[in-house]
Amino acid sequence: MRGRDRVRFRGGPRSLGRVVRAAGQETTFPREKPLTLRGHSVAWVPPLVLLVGIVVIDLTTGVFGIVAWTVLVPGIAAALSGLRTTAVFAVLSLVVYILVTSVWWHWNETEVAGFVLVLVGGLLATVACAVRLRGVRRMLHMRDIADTTGRVVLRPLPPGWGGLEHSAVYLSADVEARVGGDFYDIQPGPHGTRVLLGDVQGKGLGAVEAAAALLGTFREAAYHDQGLGEVAGRLEKRMLRHRAHTAALGRADGDRFATALLLGFPVGDAGAVEVVVFGHDPPLVLRPGAVRTPVVVGGLPLGYAALGSGLPPVCRVELAPDETLLLVTDGVTEARDPAGEFYPYVDELTRAVESDPHLQGPDRLVAFVLDGVLRHTEGRLTDDTTIFAVRRRRR
């Protein structure tokens, strides 16, 4: 996953049917090829085998005539092949029917009814194939639109962006969703590099809209504002403005909030990182042989600062050059197995780094947590899951 910002995989268990982004490789959706062998389509084989089998049985047994079953051949082709292949099998089935009935005195038995059945079946199969392919093209177009939306919300992050080594994986709890309420980004600027990871309350398009609003504000504020506290204040105001807008529209998500972690890597201070916690679990710090949770003072989620004592403070956390920060959303911290037991990812990480001193690398660390979550939940995720690891780039 090194040097890439997202990758998607589908298929397999239920979990693998979800969206996965792991650090700018884009998955494209090629034209539908349900059956392939070494890169070549073999979708024409099943209808051809069926057609040959019908002819052989009809000509060799002589017990009963099944030549009219050739009407099934273009239907099978319509489900597996393209429009041209389906049309070819429709014509071929009709020709085979005429030849077989001429050779093996079935014509008096089947008469014109069988001929009309095969003819109409071939025409309907061809029309059905055209409708299916039109639906496939529409689906691929909608996926392209969803992918574009995903790139706007979770943009690709170049390798070493902002002087940081990073790796991230995002899994949507919705099988068909391309993006959800989890969000993350890295923004370098004249005052240092800032990192944001968060989770918008709720699901659906409303959560995606809120995540996009917060990311847009973060990308501007993280670049222009000098202090990390100012960036935190801008995010809080943006959440309030977004809620006011949705409430004015009469939507039911007017009280939406977001938990978030805001990190700052100051210029000229390579031994520390600044942390602001908005109702989120603090990051883990991993170094060879040990895992620690830094002591930070958190606050309420974004949008609720007025209910407490204001914005959470900016905490300074010592960070050695070989230490990595691990940030996760509640898809990891609240992941449960079928028996209802939470995933003990901190304990597993502790044991793993003690036995493998190289595990704290962002790529291997994200892959380890991802594998643990999928294994513990048996692929049944109930919430969007983001795993994000980052550390200063080694020179």
JSON list of N, CA and C in Angstrom, two decimals, residues 199-254:
[
{"chain": "A", "resi": 199, "resn": "ASP", "atom": "N", "xyz": [-15.13, 11.13, 12.08]},
{"chain": "A", "resi": 199, "resn": "ASP", "atom": "CA", "xyz": [-16.27, 10.25, 11.83]},
{"chain": "A", "resi": 199, "resn": "ASP", "atom": "C", "xyz": [-17.54, 11.05, 12.08]},
{"chain": "A", "resi": 200, "resn": "VAL", "atom": "N", "xyz": [-18.30, 11.27, 11.02]},
{"chain": "A", "resi": 200, "resn": "VAL", "atom": "CA", "xyz": [-19.56, 12.00, 11.14]},
{"chain": "A", "resi": 200, "resn": "VAL", "atom": "C", "xyz": [-20.63, 11.08, 11.69]},
{"chain": "A", "resi": 201, "resn": "GLN", "atom": "N", "xyz": [-21.41, 11.57, 12.63]},
{"chain": "A", "resi": 201, "resn": "GLN", "atom": "CA", "xyz": [-22.49, 10.77, 13.20]},
{"chain": "A", "resi": 201, "resn": "GLN", "atom": "C", "xyz": [-23.52, 10.44, 12.13]},
{"chain": "A", "resi": 202, "resn": "GLY", "atom": "N", "xyz": [-23.96, 9.20, 12.12]},
{"chain": "A", "resi": 202, "resn": "GLY", "atom": "CA", "xyz": [-24.96, 8.77, 11.17]},
{"chain": "A", "resi": 202, "resn": "GLY", "atom": "C", "xyz": [-24.36, 8.22, 9.89]},
{"chain": "A", "resi": 203, "resn": "LYS", "atom": "N", "xyz": [-25.24, 7.88, 8.96]},
{"chain": "A", "resi": 203, "resn": "LYS", "atom": "CA", "xyz": [-24.81, 7.32, 7.69]},
{"chain": "A", "resi": 203, "resn": "LYS", "atom": "C", "xyz": [-25.58, 8.00, 6.57]},
{"chain": "A", "resi": 204, "resn": "GLY", "atom": "N", "xyz": [-25.28, 7.58, 5.35]},
{"chain": "A", "resi": 204, "resn": "GLY", "atom": "CA", "xyz": [-26.02, 8.08, 4.19]},
{"chain": "A", "resi": 204, "resn": "GLY", "atom": "C", "xyz": [-25.40, 9.33, 3.61]},
{"chain": "A", "resi": 205, "resn": "LEU", "atom": "N", "xyz": [-26.14, 9.94, 2.67]},
{"chain": "A", "resi": 205, "resn": "LEU", "atom": "CA", "xyz": [-25.64, 11.11, 1.96]},
{"chain": "A", "resi": 205, "resn": "LEU", "atom": "C", "xyz": [-25.46, 12.31, 2.89]},
{"chain": "A", "resi": 206, "resn": "GLY", "atom": "N", "xyz": [-26.27, 12.39, 3.94]},
{"chain": "A", "resi": 206, "resn": "GLY", "atom": "CA", "xyz": [-26.11, 13.49, 4.88]},
{"chain": "A", "resi": 206, "resn": "GLY", "atom": "C", "xyz": [-24.75, 13.46, 5.58]},
{"chain": "A", "resi": 207, "resn": "ALA", "atom": "N", "xyz": [-24.29, 12.27, 5.94]},
{"chain": "A", "resi": 207, "resn": "ALA", "atom": "CA", "xyz": [-22.98, 12.13, 6.56]},
{"chain": "A", "resi": 207, "resn": "ALA", "atom": "C", "xyz": [-21.87, 12.47, 5.57]},
{"chain": "A", "resi": 208, "resn": "VAL", "atom": "N", "xyz": [-22.03, 12.05, 4.31]},
{"chain": "A", "resi": 208, "resn": "VAL", "atom": "CA", "xyz": [-21.04, 12.37, 3.29]},
{"chain": "A", "resi": 208, "resn": "VAL", "atom": "C", "xyz": [-20.96, 13.88, 3.07]},
{"chain": "A", "resi": 209, "resn": "GLU", "atom": "N", "xyz": [-22.11, 14.53, 3.06]},
{"chain": "A", "resi": 209, "resn": "GLU", "atom": "CA", "xyz": [-22.15, 15.98, 2.87]},
{"chain": "A", "resi": 209, "resn": "GLU", "atom": "C", "xyz": [-21.44, 16.70, 4.01]},
{"chain": "A", "resi": 210, "resn": "ALA", "atom": "N", "xyz": [-21.68, 16.26, 5.24]},
{"chain": "A", "resi": 210, "resn": "ALA", "atom": "CA", "xyz": [-21.01, 16.88, 6.39]},
{"chain": "A", "resi": 210, "resn": "ALA", "atom": "C", "xyz": [-19.51, 16.65, 6.35]},
{"chain": "A", "resi": 211, "resn": "ALA", "atom": "N", "xyz": [-19.09, 15.44, 5.98]},
{"chain": "A", "resi": 211, "resn": "ALA", "atom": "CA", "xyz": [-17.66, 15.15, 5.88]},
{"chain": "A", "resi": 211, "resn": "ALA", "atom": "C", "xyz": [-17.00, 16.02, 4.82]},
{"chain": "A", "resi": 212, "resn": "ALA", "atom": "N", "xyz": [-17.66, 16.21, 3.68]},
{"chain": "A", "resi": 212, "resn": "ALA", "atom": "CA", "xyz": [-17.10, 17.05, 2.62]},
{"chain": "A", "resi": 212, "resn": "ALA", "atom": "C", "xyz": [-16.96, 18.50, 3.09]},
{"chain": "A", "resi": 213, "resn": "ALA", "atom": "N", "xyz": [-17.94, 18.99, 3.84]},
{"chain": "A", "resi": 213, "resn": "ALA", "atom": "CA", "xyz": [-17.88, 20.37, 4.35]},
{"chain": "A", "resi": 213, "resn": "ALA", "atom": "C", "xyz": [-16.70, 20.54, 5.31]},
{"chain": "A", "resi": 214, "resn": "LEU", "atom": "N", "xyz": [-16.51, 19.59, 6.22]},
{"chain": "A", "resi": 214, "resn": "LEU", "atom": "CA", "xyz": [-15.41, 19.69, 7.18]},
{"chain": "A", "resi": 214, "resn": "LEU", "atom": "C", "xyz": [-14.06, 19.58, 6.49]},
{"chain": "A", "resi": 215, "resn": "LEU", "atom": "N", "xyz": [-13.95, 18.70, 5.51]},
{"chain": "A", "resi": 215, "resn": "LEU", "atom": "CA", "xyz": [-12.67, 18.56, 4.81]},
{"chain": "A", "resi": 215, "resn": "LEU", "atom": "C", "xyz": [-12.33, 19.82, 4.02]},
{"chain": "A", "resi": 216, "resn": "GLY", "atom": "N", "xyz": [-13.33, 20.43, 3.40]},
{"chain": "A", "resi": 216, "resn": "GLY", "atom": "CA", "xyz": [-13.07, 21.67, 2.66]},
{"chain": "A", "resi": 216, "resn": "GLY", "atom": "C", "xyz": [-12.55, 22.77, 3.57]},
{"chain": "A", "resi": 217, "resn": "THR", "atom": "N", "xyz": [-13.16, 22.90, 4.75]},
{"chain": "A", "resi": 217, "resn": "THR", "atom": "CA", "xyz": [-12.69, 23.90, 5.71]},
{"chain": "A", "resi": 217, "resn": "THR", "atom": "C", "xyz": [-11.30, 23.57, 6.22]},
{"chain": "A", "resi": 218, "resn": "PHE", "atom": "N", "xyz": [-11.05, 22.29, 6.50]},
{"chain": "A", "resi": 218, "resn": "PHE", "atom": "CA", "xyz": [-9.73, 21.89, 7.01]},
{"chain": "A", "resi": 218, "resn": "PHE", "atom": "C", "xyz": [-8.63, 22.21, 6.01]},
{"chain": "A", "resi": 219, "resn": "ARG", "atom": "N", "xyz": [-8.85, 21.95, 4.74]},
{"chain": "A", "resi": 219, "resn": "ARG", "atom": "CA", "xyz": [-7.81, 22.16, 3.74]},
{"chain": "A", "resi": 219, "resn": "ARG", "atom": "C", "xyz": [-7.42, 23.63, 3.61]},
{"chain": "A", "resi": 220, "resn": "GLU", "atom": "N", "xyz": [-8.37, 24.50, 3.83]},
{"chain": "A", "resi": 220, "resn": "GLU", "atom": "CA", "xyz": [-8.06, 25.94, 3.79]},
{"chain": "A", "resi": 220, "resn": "GLU", "atom": "C", "xyz": [-7.44, 26.42, 5.10]},
{"chain": "A", "resi": 221, "resn": "ALA", "atom": "N", "xyz": [-8.08, 26.05, 6.21]},
{"chain": "A", "resi": 221, "resn": "ALA", "atom": "CA", "xyz": [-7.60, 26.53, 7.51]},
{"chain": "A", "resi": 221, "resn": "ALA", "atom": "C", "xyz": [-6.24, 25.95, 7.85]},
{"chain": "A", "resi": 222, "resn": "ALA", "atom": "N", "xyz": [-6.01, 24.68, 7.54]},
{"chain": "A", "resi": 222, "resn": "ALA", "atom": "CA", "xyz": [-4.74, 24.05, 7.88]},
{"chain": "A", "resi": 222, "resn": "ALA", "atom": "C", "xyz": [-3.58, 24.68, 7.14]},
{"chain": "A", "resi": 223, "resn": "TYR", "atom": "N", "xyz": [-3.86, 25.25, 5.99]},
{"chain": "A", "resi": 223, "resn": "TYR", "atom": "CA", "xyz": [-2.80, 25.90, 5.22]},
{"chain": "A", "resi": 223, "resn": "TYR", "atom": "C", "xyz": [-2.56, 27.34, 5.70]},
{"chain": "A", "resi": 224, "resn": "HIS", "atom": "N", "xyz": [-3.62, 28.07, 5.96]},
{"chain": "A", "resi": 224, "resn": "HIS", "atom": "CA", "xyz": [-3.48, 29.51, 6.21]},
{"chain": "A", "resi": 224, "resn": "HIS", "atom": "C", "xyz": [-3.31, 29.85, 7.68]},
{"chain": "A", "resi": 225, "resn": "ASP", "atom": "N", "xyz": [-3.98, 29.13, 8.59]},
{"chain": "A", "resi": 225, "resn": "ASP", "atom": "CA", "xyz": [-3.96, 29.52, 10.00]},
{"chain": "A", "resi": 225, "resn": "ASP", "atom": "C", "xyz": [-2.66, 29.08, 10.66]},
{"chain": "A", "resi": 226, "resn": "GLN", "atom": "N", "xyz": [-2.11, 29.96, 11.51]},
{"chain": "A", "resi": 226, "resn": "GLN", "atom": "CA", "xyz": [-0.81, 29.68, 12.12]},
{"chain": "A", "resi": 226, "resn": "GLN", "atom": "C", "xyz": [-0.91, 28.66, 13.23]},
{"chain": "A", "resi": 227, "resn": "GLY", "atom": "N", "xyz": [-1.90, 28.78, 14.11]},
{"chain": "A", "resi": 227, "resn": "GLY", "atom": "CA", "xyz": [-2.01, 27.87, 15.24]},
{"chain": "A", "resi": 227, "resn": "GLY", "atom": "C", "xyz": [-3.00, 26.76, 15.00]},
{"chain": "A", "resi": 228, "resn": "LEU", "atom": "N", "xyz": [-2.73, 25.60, 15.61]},
{"chain": "A", "resi": 228, "resn": "LEU", "atom": "CA", "xyz": [-3.65, 24.47, 15.45]},
{"chain": "A", "resi": 228, "resn": "LEU", "atom": "C", "xyz": [-4.98, 24.76, 16.15]},
{"chain": "A", "resi": 229, "resn": "GLY", "atom": "N", "xyz": [-4.95, 25.57, 17.20]},
{"chain": "A", "resi": 229, "resn": "GLY", "atom": "CA", "xyz": [-6.20, 25.95, 17.86]},
{"chain": "A", "resi": 229, "resn": "GLY", "atom": "C", "xyz": [-7.11, 26.74, 16.95]},
{"chain": "A", "resi": 230, "resn": "GLU", "atom": "N", "xyz": [-6.51, 27.57, 16.08]},
{"chain": "A", "resi": 230, "resn": "GLU", "atom": "CA", "xyz": [-7.32, 28.33, 15.12]},
{"chain": "A", "resi": 230, "resn": "GLU", "atom": "C", "xyz": [-7.98, 27.39, 14.11]},
{"chain": "A", "resi": 231, "resn": "VAL", "atom": "N", "xyz": [-7.25, 26.38, 13.69]},
{"chain": "A", "resi": 231, "resn": "VAL", "atom": "CA", "xyz": [-7.83, 25.39, 12.78]},
{"chain": "A", "resi": 231, "resn": "VAL", "atom": "C", "xyz": [-8.99, 24.68, 13.46]},
{"chain": "A", "resi": 232, "resn": "ALA", "atom": "N", "xyz": [-8.83, 24.32, 14.73]},
{"chain": "A", "resi": 232, "resn": "ALA", "atom": "CA", "xyz": [-9.89, 23.65, 15.47]},
{"chain": "A", "resi": 232, "resn": "ALA", "atom": "C", "xyz": [-11.13, 24.55, 15.57]},
{"chain": "A", "resi": 233, "resn": "GLY", "atom": "N", "xyz": [-10.92, 25.84, 15.80]},
{"chain": "A", "resi": 233, "resn": "GLY", "atom": "CA", "xyz": [-12.04, 26.76, 15.88]},
{"chain": "A", "resi": 233, "resn": "GLY", "atom": "C", "xyz": [-12.78, 26.88, 14.56]},
{"chain": "A", "resi": 234, "resn": "ARG", "atom": "N", "xyz": [-12.04, 26.88, 13.47]},
{"chain": "A", "resi": 234, "resn": "ARG", "atom": "CA", "xyz": [-12.68, 26.96, 12.15]},
{"chain": "A", "resi": 234, "resn": "ARG", "atom": "C", "xyz": [-13.53, 25.71, 11.88]},
{"chain": "A", "resi": 235, "resn": "LEU", "atom": "N", "xyz": [-13.04, 24.56, 12.31]},
{"chain": "A", "resi": 235, "resn": "LEU", "atom": "CA", "xyz": [-13.81, 23.32, 12.10]},
{"chain": "A", "resi": 235, "resn": "LEU", "atom": "C", "xyz": [-15.09, 23.33, 12.93]},
{"chain": "A", "resi": 236, "resn": "GLU", "atom": "N", "xyz": [-15.00, 23.82, 14.16]},
{"chain": "A", "resi": 236, "resn": "GLU", "atom": "CA", "xyz": [-16.18, 23.91, 15.00]},
{"chain": "A", "resi": 236, "resn": "GLU", "atom": "C", "xyz": [-17.23, 24.83, 14.37]},
{"chain": "A", "resi": 237, "resn": "LYS", "atom": "N", "xyz": [-16.81, 25.98, 13.90]},
{"chain": "A", "resi": 237, "resn": "LYS", "atom": "CA", "xyz": [-17.75, 26.91, 13.27]},
{"chain": "A", "resi": 237, "resn": "LYS", "atom": "C", "xyz": [-18.36, 26.32, 12.01]},
{"chain": "A", "resi": 238, "resn": "ARG", "atom": "N", "xyz": [-17.55, 25.58, 11.25]},
{"chain": "A", "resi": 238, "resn": "ARG", "atom": "CA", "xyz": [-18.07, 24.98, 10.02]},
{"chain": "A", "resi": 238, "resn": "ARG", "atom": "C", "xyz": [-19.13, 23.95, 10.32]},
{"chain": "A", "resi": 239, "resn": "MET", "atom": "N", "xyz": [-18.94, 23.18, 11.40]},
{"chain": "A", "resi": 239, "resn": "MET", "atom": "CA", "xyz": [-19.95, 22.19, 11.77]},
{"chain": "A", "resi": 239, "resn": "MET", "atom": "C", "xyz": [-21.24, 22.88, 12.18]},
{"chain": "A", "resi": 240, "resn": "LEU", "atom": "N", "xyz": [-21.14, 23.97, 12.92]},
{"chain": "A", "resi": 240, "resn": "LEU", "atom": "CA", "xyz": [-22.34, 24.70, 13.32]},
{"chain": "A", "resi": 240, "resn": "LEU", "atom": "C", "xyz": [-23.04, 25.30, 12.11]},
{"chain": "A", "resi": 241, "resn": "ARG", "atom": "N", "xyz": [-22.29, 25.87, 11.18]},
{"chain": "A", "resi": 241, "resn": "ARG", "atom": "CA", "xyz": [-22.90, 26.44, 9.98]},
{"chain": "A", "resi": 241, "resn": "ARG", "atom": "C", "xyz": [-23.58, 25.37, 9.14]},
{"chain": "A", "resi": 242, "resn": "HIS", "atom": "N", "xyz": [-22.95, 24.22, 9.06]},
{"chain": "A", "resi": 242, "resn": "HIS", "atom": "CA", "xyz": [-23.55, 23.14, 8.27]},
{"chain": "A", "resi": 242, "resn": "HIS", "atom": "C", "xyz": [-24.84, 22.66, 8.92]},
{"chain": "A", "resi": 243, "resn": "ARG", "atom": "N", "xyz": [-24.86, 22.54, 10.22]},
{"chain": "A", "resi": 243, "resn": "ARG", "atom": "CA", "xyz": [-26.07, 22.13, 10.91]},
{"chain": "A", "resi": 243, "resn": "ARG", "atom": "C", "xyz": [-27.18, 23.15, 10.75]},
{"chain": "A", "resi": 244, "resn": "ALA", "atom": "N", "xyz": [-26.83, 24.43, 10.81]},
{"chain": "A", "resi": 244, "resn": "ALA", "atom": "CA", "xyz": [-27.84, 25.47, 10.63]},
{"chain": "A", "resi": 244, "resn": "ALA", "atom": "C", "xyz": [-28.45, 25.41, 9.22]},
{"chain": "A", "resi": 245, "resn": "HIS", "atom": "N", "xyz": [-27.60, 25.14, 8.26]},
{"chain": "A", "resi": 245, "resn": "HIS", "atom": "CA", "xyz": [-28.08, 25.05, 6.87]},
{"chain": "A", "resi": 245, "resn": "HIS", "atom": "C", "xyz": [-29.03, 23.86, 6.69]},
{"chain": "A", "resi": 246, "resn": "THR", "atom": "N", "xyz": [-28.64, 22.69, 7.20]},
{"chain": "A", "resi": 246, "resn": "THR", "atom": "CA", "xyz": [-29.51, 21.52, 7.05]},
{"chain": "A", "resi": 246, "resn": "THR", "atom": "C", "xyz": [-30.80, 21.69, 7.84]},
{"chain": "A", "resi": 247, "resn": "ALA", "atom": "N", "xyz": [-30.74, 22.35, 9.01]},
{"chain": "A", "resi": 247, "resn": "ALA", "atom": "CA", "xyz": [-31.95, 22.59, 9.78]},
{"chain": "A", "resi": 247, "resn": "ALA", "atom": "C", "xyz": [-32.88, 23.54, 9.05]},
{"chain": "A", "resi": 248, "resn": "ALA", "atom": "N", "xyz": [-32.30, 24.56, 8.39]},
{"chain": "A", "resi": 248, "resn": "ALA", "atom": "CA", "xyz": [-33.12, 25.51, 7.63]},
{"chain": "A", "resi": 248, "resn": "ALA", "atom": "C", "xyz": [-33.81, 24.84, 6.45]},
{"chain": "A", "resi": 249, "resn": "LEU", "atom": "N", "xyz": [-33.20, 23.79, 5.94]},
{"chain": "A", "resi": 249, "resn": "LEU", "atom": "CA", "xyz": [-33.82, 23.03, 4.85]},
{"chain": "A", "resi": 249, "resn": "LEU", "atom": "C", "xyz": [-34.90, 22.09, 5.35]},
{"chain": "A", "resi": 250, "resn": "GLY", "atom": "N", "xyz": [-35.05, 22.00, 6.67]},
{"chain": "A", "resi": 250, "resn": "GLY", "atom": "CA", "xyz": [-36.06, 21.12, 7.23]},
{"chain": "A", "resi": 250, "resn": "GLY", "atom": "C", "xyz": [-35.67, 19.67, 7.30]},
{"chain": "A", "resi": 251, "resn": "ARG", "atom": "N", "xyz": [-34.38, 19.40, 7.20]},
{"chain": "A", "resi": 251, "resn": "ARG", "atom": "CA", "xyz": [-33.92, 18.01, 7.24]},
{"chain": "A", "resi": 251, "resn": "ARG", "atom": "C", "xyz": [-33.80, 17.54, 8.67]},
{"chain": "A", "resi": 252, "resn": "ALA", "atom": "N", "xyz": [-33.93, 16.21, 8.84]},
{"chain": "A", "resi": 252, "resn": "ALA", "atom": "CA", "xyz": [-33.93, 15.63, 10.18]},
{"chain": "A", "resi": 252, "resn": "ALA", "atom": "C", "xyz": [-32.54, 15.53, 10.78]},
{"chain": "A", "resi": 253, "resn": "ASP", "atom": "N", "xyz": [-31.48, 15.80, 9.98]},
{"chain": "A", "resi": 253, "resn": "ASP", "atom": "CA", "xyz": [-30.11, 15.66, 10.49]},
{"chain": "A", "resi": 253, "resn": "ASP", "atom": "C", "xyz": [-29.54, 17.01, 10.92]},
{"chain": "A", "resi": 254, "resn": "GLY", "atom": "N", "xyz": [-30.42, 17.91, 11.38]},
{"chain": "A", "resi": 254, "resn": "GLY", "atom": "CA", "xyz": [-29.95, 19.23, 11.78]},
{"chain": "A", "resi": 254, "resn": "GLY", "atom": "C", "xyz": [-29.13, 19.24, 13.05]}
]
